[in-house]
Structure formats: structure tokens, C-alpha cells
Short mmCIF file of C-alpha atoms and ligand atoms in Angstrom, two decimals:
data_model
loop_
_atom_site.label_atom_id
_atom_site.label_comp_id
_atom_site.label_asym_id
_atom_site.label_seq_id
_atom_site.Cartn_x
_atom_site.Cartn_y
_atom_site.Cartn_z
CA UNK A 1 0.00 0.03 0.06
CA UNK A 2 1.26 3.46 -0.98
CA UNK A 3 1.69 6.21 1.51
CA UNK A 4 -0.36 9.28 0.68
CA UNK A 5 1.37 12.55 0.98
CA UNK A 6 0.26 14.54 3.99
CA UNK A 7 1.80 17.86 4.79
CA UNK A 8 1.56 18.91 8.59
CA UNK A 9 3.28 21.93 10.08
CA UNK A 10 6.51 20.67 11.79
CA UNK A 11 7.13 21.39 15.51
CA UNK A 12 10.39 23.06 14.99
CA UNK A 13 9.02 25.57 12.65
CA UNK A 14 6.69 26.80 15.45
CA UNK A 15 9.62 27.33 17.89
CA UNK A 16 11.69 30.44 18.39
CA UNK A 17 15.14 30.18 17.19
CA UNK A 18 16.64 30.35 20.72
CA UNK A 19 14.08 27.99 22.26
CA UNK A 20 16.33 25.30 24.03
CA UNK A 21 14.17 22.54 22.43
CA UNK A 22 14.67 24.12 18.93
CA UNK A 23 18.46 24.42 19.46
CA UNK A 24 18.68 20.87 20.59
CA UNK A 25 16.53 19.62 17.63
CA UNK A 26 18.94 21.48 15.19
CA UNK A 27 21.88 19.64 16.76
CA UNK A 28 19.98 16.47 16.44
CA UNK A 29 19.51 17.05 12.70
CA UNK A 30 23.14 16.99 12.25
CA UNK A 31 23.24 13.39 13.70
CA UNK A 32 20.16 12.60 11.57
CA UNK A 33 22.07 13.72 8.47
CA UNK A 34 24.95 11.48 9.32
CA UNK A 35 22.67 8.48 9.60
CA UNK A 36 20.89 9.41 6.49
CA UNK A 37 24.22 9.87 4.59
CA UNK A 38 22.94 13.37 3.38
CA UNK A 39 26.38 14.94 3.06
CA UNK A 40 27.58 12.32 0.61
CA UNK A 41 24.28 12.20 -1.26
CA UNK A 42 24.24 15.97 -1.54
CA UNK A 43 27.96 15.95 -2.66
CA UNK A 44 27.34 13.38 -5.54
CA UNK A 45 24.07 15.41 -6.57
CA UNK A 46 26.08 18.68 -6.78
CA UNK A 47 29.28 17.35 -8.20
CA UNK A 48 27.44 15.76 -11.23
CA UNK A 49 25.99 19.04 -12.17
CA UNK A 50 27.15 20.38 -15.55
CA UNK A 51 28.57 23.84 -15.26
CA UNK A 52 28.60 25.43 -18.77
CA UNK A 53 31.73 27.51 -18.27
CA UNK A 54 34.65 27.49 -16.11
CA UNK A 55 33.51 30.36 -13.70
CA UNK A 56 35.78 33.34 -13.82
CA UNK A 57 33.73 34.96 -11.14
CA UNK A 58 32.63 32.92 -8.04
CA UNK A 59 29.89 30.48 -8.40
CA UNK A 60 26.72 32.01 -7.05
CA UNK A 61 24.96 29.45 -4.95
CA UNK A 62 21.64 29.98 -3.02
CA UNK A 63 20.52 27.44 -0.37
CA UNK A 64 16.77 27.63 0.51
CA UNK A 65 15.76 26.65 3.98
CA UNK A 66 19.50 26.40 4.97
CA UNK A 67 19.02 26.30 8.77
CA UNK A 68 22.27 27.09 10.61
CA UNK A 69 24.28 26.49 7.44
CA UNK A 70 26.08 23.44 8.86
CA UNK A 71 25.01 20.85 6.36
CA UNK A 72 26.55 22.70 3.35
CA UNK A 73 29.58 23.47 5.51
CA UNK A 74 30.21 19.78 5.89
CA UNK A 75 30.07 19.23 2.06
CA UNK A 76 32.04 22.38 1.19
CA UNK A 77 35.67 20.97 1.76
CA UNK A 78 35.02 18.17 -0.80
CA UNK A 79 33.02 20.34 -3.11
CA UNK A 80 35.63 23.14 -2.94
CA UNK A 81 37.90 20.91 -5.17
CA UNK A 82 35.57 21.38 -8.13
CA UNK A 83 33.95 24.65 -6.88
CA UNK A 84 36.92 26.51 -5.59
CA UNK A 85 35.27 30.01 -5.58
CA UNK A 86 31.78 30.06 -4.28
CA UNK A 87 29.49 33.00 -3.14
CA UNK A 88 27.04 31.30 -0.94
CA UNK A 89 23.82 32.79 0.25
CA UNK A 90 22.02 30.80 3.18
CA UNK A 91 18.39 31.62 3.10
CA UNK A 92 16.16 30.82 5.99
CA UNK A 93 13.17 32.35 7.74
CA UNK A 94 15.01 32.29 11.02
CA UNK A 95 18.27 33.91 11.87
CA UNK A 96 20.32 30.76 12.50
CA UNK A 97 23.69 31.12 10.92
CA UNK A 98 26.44 31.92 13.52
CA UNK A 99 29.40 34.21 12.71
CA UNK A 100 31.79 31.27 13.35
CA UNK A 101 29.97 29.35 10.49
CA UNK A 102 30.65 32.11 8.11
CA UNK A 103 34.35 32.30 9.16
CA UNK A 104 34.63 28.43 8.59
CA UNK A 105 33.27 28.98 4.96
CA UNK A 106 35.78 31.87 4.59
CA UNK A 107 38.66 29.51 5.54
CA UNK A 108 37.68 27.39 2.44
CA UNK A 109 37.70 30.41 0.25
CA UNK A 110 33.94 30.59 0.13
CA UNK A 111 32.16 33.86 0.81
CA UNK A 112 28.93 33.05 2.80
CA UNK A 113 26.12 35.23 4.12
CA UNK A 114 22.78 34.72 5.67
CA UNK A 115 19.54 35.94 4.23
CA UNK A 116 16.76 35.95 6.77
CA UNK A 117 13.68 35.81 4.44
CA UNK A 118 10.56 33.70 4.12
CA UNK A 119 11.02 31.63 0.99
CA UNK A 120 7.26 32.51 0.03
CA UNK A 121 8.10 36.24 -0.06
CA UNK A 122 11.31 35.49 -1.99
CA UNK A 123 9.23 33.60 -4.43
CA UNK A 124 6.45 36.09 -4.68
CA UNK A 125 8.68 39.08 -5.20
CA UNK A 126 8.76 40.25 -8.93
CA UNK A 127 12.56 40.35 -9.06
CA UNK A 128 14.77 38.29 -6.72
CA UNK A 129 14.86 40.32 -3.42
CA UNK A 130 18.16 38.72 -2.26
CA UNK A 131 19.83 39.45 -5.49
CA UNK A 132 18.49 42.97 -6.03
CA UNK A 133 21.24 45.16 -7.38
CA UNK A 134 23.55 42.32 -8.32
CA UNK A 135 25.27 42.75 -11.64
CA UNK A 136 23.58 39.67 -12.99
CA UNK A 137 20.43 38.70 -11.09
CA UNK A 138 20.71 34.92 -11.46
CA UNK A 139 21.98 32.09 -9.30
CA UNK A 140 24.29 29.50 -10.86
CA UNK A 141 22.97 26.85 -8.50
CA UNK A 142 20.02 26.56 -6.11
CA UNK A 143 19.97 23.92 -3.39
CA UNK A 144 17.47 22.81 -0.84
CA UNK A 145 17.72 20.04 1.80
CA UNK A 146 14.80 18.67 3.78
CA UNK A 147 12.93 21.74 2.66
CA UNK A 148 10.50 21.38 -0.28
CA UNK A 149 8.45 18.85 1.78
CA UNK A 150 7.17 21.78 3.99
CA UNK A 151 5.06 23.00 0.96
CA UNK A 152 2.19 21.89 -1.06
CA UNK A 153 -0.34 23.36 -3.56
CA UNK A 154 -0.02 27.01 -4.67
CA UNK A 155 2.85 27.70 -2.14
CA UNK A 156 4.98 24.81 -3.63
CA UNK A 157 4.09 25.91 -7.18
CA UNK A 158 5.19 29.43 -6.40
CA UNK A 159 8.52 28.31 -4.92
CA UNK A 160 9.27 25.95 -7.77
CA UNK A 161 8.25 28.54 -10.28
CA UNK A 162 10.67 31.13 -8.72
CA UNK A 163 13.55 28.54 -8.60
CA UNK A 164 13.09 27.72 -12.32
CA UNK A 165 12.91 31.33 -13.23
CA UNK A 166 16.07 32.29 -11.18
CA UNK A 167 18.57 29.57 -11.99
CA UNK A 168 19.66 26.97 -14.52
CA UNK A 169 20.51 24.30 -12.10
CA UNK A 170 18.51 23.03 -8.86
CA UNK A 171 19.22 20.13 -6.65
CA UNK A 172 16.99 19.02 -3.74
CA UNK A 173 17.58 16.23 -1.21
CA UNK A 174 14.33 15.42 0.61
CA UNK A 175 12.78 12.73 2.80
CA UNK A 176 11.68 9.67 0.84
CA UNK A 177 7.98 8.78 1.41
CA UNK A 178 8.31 5.09 1.88
CA UNK A 179 7.71 2.29 4.45
CA UNK A 180 11.42 1.86 5.29
CA UNK A 181 11.91 5.57 5.71
CA UNK A 182 8.87 5.80 7.97
CA UNK A 183 10.25 2.88 10.12
CA UNK A 184 13.59 4.79 10.27
CA UNK A 185 11.90 8.01 11.36
CA UNK A 186 10.36 6.27 14.24
CA UNK A 187 13.82 5.16 15.38
CA UNK A 188 15.64 8.58 15.57
CA UNK A 189 15.14 8.43 19.38
CA UNK A 190 17.95 5.85 19.22
CA UNK A 191 20.24 8.59 17.93
CA UNK A 192 19.34 10.48 21.13
CA UNK A 193 17.10 12.80 19.35
CA UNK A 194 14.59 14.95 21.55
CA UNK A 195 10.77 14.96 21.34
CA UNK A 196 10.75 17.77 18.58
CA UNK A 197 13.09 15.78 16.32
CA UNK A 198 11.27 12.45 16.86
CA UNK A 199 7.98 14.14 15.88
CA UNK A 200 9.21 16.01 12.97
CA UNK A 201 11.05 13.11 11.52
CA UNK A 202 7.73 11.16 11.17
CA UNK A 203 5.94 14.25 9.84
CA UNK A 204 8.75 14.72 7.24
CA UNK A 205 8.45 11.19 5.87
CA UNK A 206 4.71 11.58 5.50
CA UNK A 207 5.25 14.82 3.68
CA UNK A 208 8.04 13.46 1.60
CA UNK A 209 8.46 12.54 -2.01
CA UNK A 210 8.52 9.35 -4.17
CA UNK A 211 8.79 8.30 -7.84
CA UNK A 212 8.66 11.30 -10.20
CA UNK A 213 6.38 13.51 -8.02
CA UNK A 214 8.70 16.64 -8.15
CA UNK A 215 9.38 16.27 -11.87
CA UNK A 216 5.74 16.30 -12.45
CA UNK A 217 5.36 19.48 -10.45
CA UNK A 218 8.32 21.24 -12.03
CA UNK A 219 6.94 24.18 -13.89
CA UNK A 220 9.00 23.95 -17.16
CA UNK A 221 8.81 20.53 -18.77
CA UNK A 222 9.82 19.55 -22.25
CA UNK A 223 13.14 20.19 -24.01
CA UNK A 224 14.47 22.95 -21.92
CA UNK A 225 15.31 21.09 -18.73
CA UNK A 226 16.95 17.71 -17.96
CA UNK A 227 15.19 16.25 -14.90
CA UNK A 228 16.53 13.47 -12.77
CA UNK A 229 14.57 12.16 -9.77
CA UNK A 230 15.86 9.21 -7.80
CA UNK A 231 16.02 7.33 -4.49
CA UNK A 232 19.33 7.87 -2.68
CA UNK A 233 20.53 5.93 0.41
CA UNK A 234 17.94 4.23 2.56
CA UNK A 235 15.88 7.32 3.40
CA UNK A 236 16.35 10.11 0.81
CA UNK A 237 14.72 11.26 -2.39
CA UNK A 238 16.67 13.51 -4.75
CA UNK A 239 15.53 15.89 -7.52
CA UNK A 240 17.89 17.54 -9.94
CA UNK A 241 16.88 20.06 -12.71
CA UNK A 242 19.22 21.39 -15.17
CA UNK A 243 18.62 23.66 -18.10
CA UNK A 244 20.01 22.52 -21.33
CA UNK A 245 22.89 24.73 -22.48
CA UNK A 246 21.59 27.10 -25.17
CA UNK A 247 23.04 26.35 -28.45
C1 LIG B 301 14.27 20.49 8.45
S1 LIG B 301 15.10 22.06 8.48
C2 LIG B 301 16.50 21.72 7.39
C3 LIG B 301 17.63 22.60 7.63
C4 LIG B 301 18.79 22.35 6.57
N1 LIG B 301 18.47 22.46 5.23
C5 LIG B 301 19.33 20.96 6.87
O1 LIG B 301 18.91 20.11 6.08
O2 LIG B 301 19.99 20.75 7.86
C6 LIG B 301 14.08 23.15 7.55
C7 LIG B 301 14.46 24.53 7.50
O3 LIG B 301 13.60 25.28 6.70
C8 LIG B 301 13.30 26.54 7.30
N2 LIG B 301 12.06 27.06 6.76
C9 LIG B 301 10.78 26.51 7.03
N3 LIG B 301 9.86 27.28 6.47
C10 LIG B 301 10.45 28.27 5.80
C11 LIG B 301 10.15 29.38 4.95
N4 LIG B 301 8.86 29.54 4.67
N5 LIG B 301 11.09 30.16 4.43
C12 LIG B 301 12.33 30.00 4.74
N6 LIG B 301 12.77 29.07 5.49
C13 LIG B 301 11.93 28.16 6.00
C14 LIG B 301 13.36 26.32 8.81
O4 LIG B 301 13.50 27.43 9.59
C15 LIG B 301 14.46 25.27 8.84
O5 LIG B 301 15.70 25.88 9.18
#
């Protein structure tokens, strides 16, 4: 029997950034990522992307729902071999990125900054509100981890539409909506996760993705985009959209 997709607001999203339970849950998330092998899944998904030109300027990367920025920081040392110069914007509705995290990116040669913005405002703005004033108002790559599953319906359509309009490459690593992942989500307590993480893990799987669901929702089909959607590891579901290079 197939699990139907059900989106329910997550507990963490309702807590203030400095609520002790929220802070603990974000630390739990790092352990959950290690168990899910998210860093290596993300690295593989990003390294496989086709960059059309050797960037003279830094690669402009936007992470949506980036949290405290620690997940990308874990991937950056390996990614830096193929992406030596990166200008990274970590967008999240909460102010979670510590100055120490920005400094650690700088040690890798990456310029990182936080953008505290609701993605729905970002998507609804007629021009990218984060890039306003930039010489070229486009992102080379947009990334999202454990993020798209928060949305459905018109909100999701708006976010995907804005992504497709503002970049040529998008990669998302999401919860897989499958029985094995659901069983795993009930076991995150074994990693020492608190009540917030335990509840959100289960909600995330119910709101997750399977098969080609994200490809079907991608706003621009046809010849313009190459879409890849695949199961990764035991619990993850990835989606990658790359615009074909113009002739
Ligand atoms: C499950 S956490 C994932 C964090 C990070 N991507 C990771 O994988 O470790 C989801 C993140 O999305 C953020 N978020 C939720 N709704 C948002 C919105 N409407 N706009 C921007 N960020 C949002 C939350 O604040 C949270 O940091």
C-alpha cells in the first residue's frame, strides 16, 4: 500500500530560534544527516551538475531553508575541489547562521552570508529580493535540503516557479515517502533525538516524495530542462533540474 502525501506543520518551525528544544533539535538534525548519509548524497548530486563554463567569477549558490548552514559546510571541503570560488547565500526564515560558521566558510575560500527571508516572500517578489542590485540577477545553482516537503499546492508551485525562473540548476535532497523511511523515522530516538526531532522526523516522511512527483510539479517541462529524480541511500529522495545549455 502506498503512503499518501500529508503535509503537517513541523514542531521546529513553530519554535523560536533560541528555544532550547529548537536548538537541541537542530543539533539532532546533524546526527540525523549523518545517519541518512545526506552529506555524501548531496555531494554526489552537486558534483554531477554540468557547469557550462569555467567560472571566472565565483559560482553564485543559494541554499533555501538552509537552517544554521552546517550541512553545506560539511560538504564544502569536498566540493571546494571542483567549486573553488563560491559566493554562498544561506536563506532561512530564521536567523540561525552563526558568525563562526561564516568564518569557517571563509577558511575554505567561500564567501557566505545569511539571508533571513521567508521563501514565500522570496518567491512572490517580482525580482529576486536577495539578488536585487547584483550585476547579474541569477543564481548559478540553487540547493534545498529537507525543505520542499514543507510545502504543497500553490505555495509549492510558487517556490518551484521562482527557482526555475532564477537559476539553470537546482538540486534538492528530501525525505523519501516510503515504509522503510517511515520505520527509520520512528527510530531517531535511538540517535538521542529529542521529542521535537522525533515528531518532525515522522511528519517529514509523510510529507516527503517518491517516484517522479517533483518532476511532475516542475513548472517547465519539455526540451528546456533535464530532470533527474531518484532514491538515494535508504531514506532520501533527490531531484535535480538542469537547463540544457543554449546552442
Ligand atoms: C528541516 S530544516 C532543514 C535545515 C537544513 N536545510 C538541513 O537540512 O539541515 C528546515 C528549515 O527550513 C526553514 N524554513 C521553514 N519554512 C521556511 C520558509 N517559509 N522560508 C524559509 N525557510 C523556512 C526552517 O527554519 C528550517 O531551518
